[in-house]
GROMACS .gro file of C-alpha atoms in nm:
model
  209
    1ALA     CA    1  -0.351  -3.778  -0.825
    2GLU     CA    2  -0.029  -3.610  -0.719
    3VAL     CA    3   0.070  -3.529  -1.092
    4ALA     CA    4  -0.297  -3.390  -1.139
    5LEU     CA    5  -0.252  -3.158  -0.840
    6ALA     CA    6   0.090  -3.051  -0.945
    7LEU     CA    7  -0.049  -2.951  -1.302
    8ALA     CA    8  -0.342  -2.769  -1.138
    9LEU     CA    9  -0.070  -2.569  -0.922
   10LEU     CA   10   0.158  -2.511  -1.216
   11SER     CA   11  -0.148  -2.377  -1.416
   12GLY     CA   12  -0.260  -2.140  -1.136
   13ALA     CA   13   0.102  -2.017  -1.091
   14SER     CA   14   0.132  -1.944  -1.463
   15LEU     CA   15  -0.188  -1.744  -1.469
   16MET     CA   16  -0.077  -1.556  -1.161
   17VAL     CA   17   0.274  -1.467  -1.341
   18ALA     CA   18   0.103  -1.368  -1.657
   19SER     CA   19  -0.160  -1.138  -1.451
   20ALA     CA   20   0.132  -0.969  -1.261
   21HIS     CA   21   0.304  -0.925  -1.595
   22ARG     CA   22   0.011  -0.735  -1.733
   23LEU     CA   23  -0.018  -0.525  -1.429
   24LEU     CA   24   0.345  -0.421  -1.424
   25GLY     CA   25   0.319  -0.340  -1.800
   26SER     CA   26   0.001  -0.127  -1.761
   27ASP     CA   27   0.028   0.258  -1.781
   28PRO     CA   28  -0.180   0.405  -1.496
   29GLY     CA   29  -0.162   0.760  -1.675
   30PHE     CA   30   0.003   0.918  -1.383
   31ARG     CA   31   0.355   0.884  -1.223
   32THR     CA   32   0.400   0.640  -0.947
   33ASP     CA   33   0.737   0.716  -0.816
   34ALA     CA   34   0.863   1.024  -0.592
   35ILE     CA   35   0.527   1.117  -0.506
   36LEU     CA   36   0.415   1.187  -0.140
   37THR     CA   37   0.043   1.224  -0.052
   38LEU     CA   38  -0.136   1.345   0.270
   39ARG     CA   39  -0.496   1.371   0.353
   40LEU     CA   40  -0.603   1.659   0.554
   41THR     CA   41  -0.951   1.763   0.695
   42LEU     CA   42  -1.002   2.126   0.799
   43PRO     CA   43  -1.242   2.184   1.084
   44GLU     CA   44  -1.550   2.384   0.994
   45ALA     CA   45  -1.515   2.561   1.321
   46ASP     CA   46  -1.183   2.680   1.244
   47TYR     CA   47  -1.248   2.754   0.871
   48PRO     CA   48  -1.623   2.852   0.838
   49ALA     CA   49  -1.595   3.038   0.512
   50ALA     CA   50  -1.472   2.894   0.180
   51GLU     CA   51  -1.225   3.187   0.141
   52SER     CA   52  -1.050   3.070   0.462
   53ALA     CA   53  -1.008   2.706   0.341
   54THR     CA   54  -0.861   2.842  -0.005
   55ARG     CA   55  -0.606   3.050   0.176
   56PHE     CA   56  -0.503   2.741   0.392
   57TRP     CA   57  -0.445   2.528   0.075
   58ASP     CA   58  -0.264   2.817  -0.093
   59ALA     CA   59  -0.038   2.854   0.190
   60LEU     CA   60   0.012   2.471   0.241
   61MET     CA   61   0.118   2.435  -0.149
   62ASP     CA   62   0.348   2.749  -0.141
   63ARG     CA   63   0.529   2.612   0.155
   64ALA     CA   64   0.550   2.258   0.012
   65ARG     CA   65   0.685   2.396  -0.307
   66GLN     CA   66   0.978   2.563  -0.103
   67VAL     CA   67   1.098   2.236   0.031
   68PRO     CA   68   1.442   2.142  -0.139
   69GLY     CA   69   1.368   1.866  -0.416
   70VAL     CA   70   1.008   1.941  -0.465
   71ARG     CA   71   0.903   2.014  -0.825
   72ASP     CA   72   0.537   2.073  -0.773
   73ALA     CA   73   0.250   2.028  -0.519
   74GLY     CA   74  -0.116   2.039  -0.552
   75VAL     CA   75  -0.441   1.917  -0.364
   76THR     CA   76  -0.729   1.711  -0.503
   77THR     CA   77  -1.053   1.575  -0.357
   78GLN     CA   78  -0.968   1.224  -0.461
   79LEU     CA   79  -0.644   1.036  -0.560
   80PRO     CA   80  -0.635   0.795  -0.857
   81MET     CA   81  -0.666   0.422  -0.766
   82SER     CA   82  -0.826   0.523  -0.413
   83TRP     CA   83  -1.120   0.276  -0.459
   84SER     CA   84  -1.370   0.543  -0.421
   85GLU     CA   85  -1.539   0.721  -0.715
   86SER     CA   86  -1.715   1.036  -0.710
   87ARG     CA   87  -1.946   1.058  -0.999
   88ALA     CA   88  -2.222   1.280  -1.122
   89GLY     CA   89  -2.456   1.319  -1.423
   90VAL     CA   90  -2.364   1.613  -1.641
   91GLU     CA   91  -2.564   1.805  -1.900
   92VAL     CA   92  -2.401   1.943  -2.217
   93GLU     CA   93  -2.511   2.276  -2.331
   94GLY     CA   94  -2.756   2.232  -2.617
   95ARG     CA   95  -2.802   1.862  -2.552
   96PRO     CA   96  -3.034   1.828  -2.239
   97PRO     CA   97  -3.109   1.492  -2.135
   98ARG     CA   98  -3.468   1.345  -2.201
   99ARG     CA   99  -3.470   1.196  -1.839
  100PRO     CA  100  -3.229   1.273  -1.549
  101GLU     CA  101  -3.102   0.908  -1.550
  102ASP     CA  102  -3.009   0.967  -1.925
  103ALA     CA  103  -2.724   1.221  -1.824
  104PRO     CA  104  -2.387   1.098  -1.898
  105ARG     CA  105  -2.209   0.994  -1.572
  106VAL     CA  106  -1.841   1.098  -1.519
  107GLY     CA  107  -1.603   1.119  -1.229
  108VAL     CA  108  -1.570   1.462  -1.069
  109ARG     CA  109  -1.254   1.565  -0.903
  110ILE     CA  110  -1.180   1.907  -0.737
  111VAL     CA  111  -0.821   1.988  -0.783
  112SER     CA  112  -0.584   2.279  -0.752
  113GLU     CA  113  -0.365   2.410  -1.048
  114GLY     CA  114  -0.060   2.217  -0.932
  115PHE     CA  115  -0.204   1.878  -0.881
  116LEU     CA  116  -0.216   1.708  -1.243
  117PRO     CA  117   0.150   1.858  -1.306
  118ALA     CA  118   0.263   1.713  -0.978
  119ILE     CA  119   0.139   1.360  -1.083
  120GLY     CA  120   0.261   1.386  -1.425
  121VAL     CA  121  -0.088   1.420  -1.606
  122GLN     CA  122  -0.018   1.620  -1.943
  123VAL     CA  123  -0.250   1.880  -2.122
  124SER     CA  124  -0.314   1.746  -2.473
  125ALA     CA  125  -0.544   2.046  -2.592
  126GLY     CA  126  -0.623   2.396  -2.469
  127ARG     CA  127  -0.457   2.520  -2.135
  128ALA     CA  128  -0.409   2.403  -1.795
  129LEU     CA  129  -0.572   2.522  -1.476
  130ALA     CA  130  -0.415   2.856  -1.359
  131ARG     CA  131  -0.409   3.010  -1.001
  132GLU     CA  132  -0.617   3.298  -1.191
  133ASP     CA  133  -0.928   3.059  -1.213
  134ASP     CA  134  -1.066   3.179  -0.878
  135ALA     CA  135  -1.384   3.279  -0.748
  136GLY     CA  136  -1.387   3.597  -0.935
  137ALA     CA  137  -1.319   3.447  -1.277
  138PRO     CA  138  -1.546   3.266  -1.513
  139ASP     CA  139  -1.600   2.898  -1.404
  140VAL     CA  140  -1.382   2.671  -1.600
  141ALA     CA  141  -1.303   2.296  -1.614
  142LEU     CA  142  -1.059   2.044  -1.757
  143VAL     CA  143  -1.195   1.709  -1.915
  144SER     CA  144  -1.004   1.392  -1.976
  145THR     CA  145  -0.941   1.261  -2.315
  146SER     CA  146  -1.199   0.983  -2.283
  147MET     CA  147  -1.473   1.241  -2.170
  148ALA     CA  148  -1.369   1.462  -2.446
  149ALA     CA  149  -1.424   1.159  -2.708
  150ARG     CA  150  -1.747   1.050  -2.553
  151LEU     CA  151  -1.910   1.382  -2.540
  152TRP     CA  152  -1.763   1.576  -2.822
  153PRO     CA  153  -1.645   1.305  -3.057
  154GLU     CA  154  -1.634   1.516  -3.349
  155SER     CA  155  -1.613   1.896  -3.253
  156GLY     CA  156  -1.356   1.901  -2.992
  157ALA     CA  157  -1.419   1.973  -2.615
  158VAL     CA  158  -1.239   2.309  -2.569
  159GLY     CA  159  -1.474   2.618  -2.550
  160ARG     CA  160  -1.759   2.367  -2.487
  161ARG     CA  161  -1.990   2.420  -2.182
  162LEU     CA  162  -2.153   2.172  -1.960
  163ARG     CA  163  -2.265   2.157  -1.579
  164ILE     CA  164  -2.342   1.902  -1.324
  165ARG     CA  165  -2.697   1.857  -1.284
  166GLY     CA  166  -2.839   2.154  -1.100
  167GLY     CA  167  -2.507   2.333  -1.087
  168ARG     CA  168  -2.326   2.607  -1.271
  169TRP     CA  169  -2.219   2.602  -1.624
  170VAL     CA  170  -1.854   2.582  -1.681
  171THR     CA  171  -1.636   2.620  -1.983
  172VAL     CA  172  -1.390   2.352  -2.096
  173VAL     CA  173  -1.058   2.506  -2.117
  174GLY     CA  174  -0.837   2.212  -2.163
  175VAL     CA  175  -0.815   1.832  -2.221
  176VAL     CA  176  -0.580   1.624  -2.014
  177GLY     CA  177  -0.468   1.251  -2.038
  178ASP     CA  178  -0.671   0.973  -1.884
  179VAL     CA  179  -0.601   0.829  -1.538
  180ARG     CA  180  -0.703   0.483  -1.464
  181GLY     CA  181  -0.973   0.440  -1.196
  182ASN     CA  182  -0.985   0.157  -0.957
  183VAL     CA  183  -0.904  -0.120  -1.239
  184LEU     CA  184  -0.561  -0.099  -1.362
  185THR     CA  185  -0.618  -0.327  -1.664
  186SER     CA  186  -0.940  -0.169  -1.782
  187SER     CA  187  -0.932  -0.059  -2.141
  188ASP     CA  188  -1.217   0.190  -2.087
  189PRO     CA  189  -1.090   0.478  -1.854
  190LEU     CA  190  -1.308   0.649  -1.641
  191PRO     CA  191  -1.428   0.996  -1.799
  192VAL     CA  192  -1.315   1.255  -1.563
  193LEU     CA  193  -1.413   1.638  -1.502
  194TYR     CA  194  -1.173   1.840  -1.311
  195LEU     CA  195  -1.296   2.152  -1.144
  196PRO     CA  196  -1.043   2.420  -0.997
  197GLU     CA  197  -1.020   2.424  -0.618
  198ARG     CA  198  -1.026   2.801  -0.601
  199GLN     CA  199  -1.374   2.788  -0.755
  200ARG     CA  200  -1.503   2.510  -0.578
  201PRO     CA  201  -1.343   2.517  -0.223
  202ALA     CA  202  -1.343   2.193  -0.008
  203ARG     CA  203  -1.231   2.124   0.352
  204VAL     CA  204  -1.119   1.775   0.284
  205MET     CA  205  -0.836   1.750   0.044
  206THR     CA  206  -0.522   1.528  -0.031
  207LEU     CA  207  -0.194   1.693  -0.091
  208ALA     CA  208   0.034   1.552  -0.359
  209VAL     CA  209   0.404   1.653  -0.361
   0.00000   0.00000   0.00000
């Protein structure tokens, strides 16, 4: 009985070590060192208009970038590996779904132009978001590599248009690397749509420095 119990414990320990080794060797798609994050909520009473929220985030990021040692700073509605997934169905221009439930579901993140560079996510096609992508400019978006491969497997994503069901049409201006969702070892990354904060102001954001 003691030998059997020892073998069971040894087997369990071996599996735990193997799992830990796989986790340590997994690439989450973003940098995990030297990153500071802070979640902030702007009271609606103090920031009643979308423009006032945008001005606050702009000032916060500008001040954060002036701190010695800071390379970049940005804000997002959701951090990777945060155990909450904001998903929505999307409609690709020229390919309306037959039923609402047939629309592809993707992760949706509202980000500033500095967020993805701050966490080390690179652009693989097209361009990154810019400060000029504001309320007075055409609606644009970035898509992750897995989303581009899923929706436009042969034609490429840059220049294509899509929209969240019932929302405004946006033009894809760039493709960025995949970021793991809540399962680090998953071989199927969550397809993600990134919308510029200056075109979709939000009062609850996380600053990444």
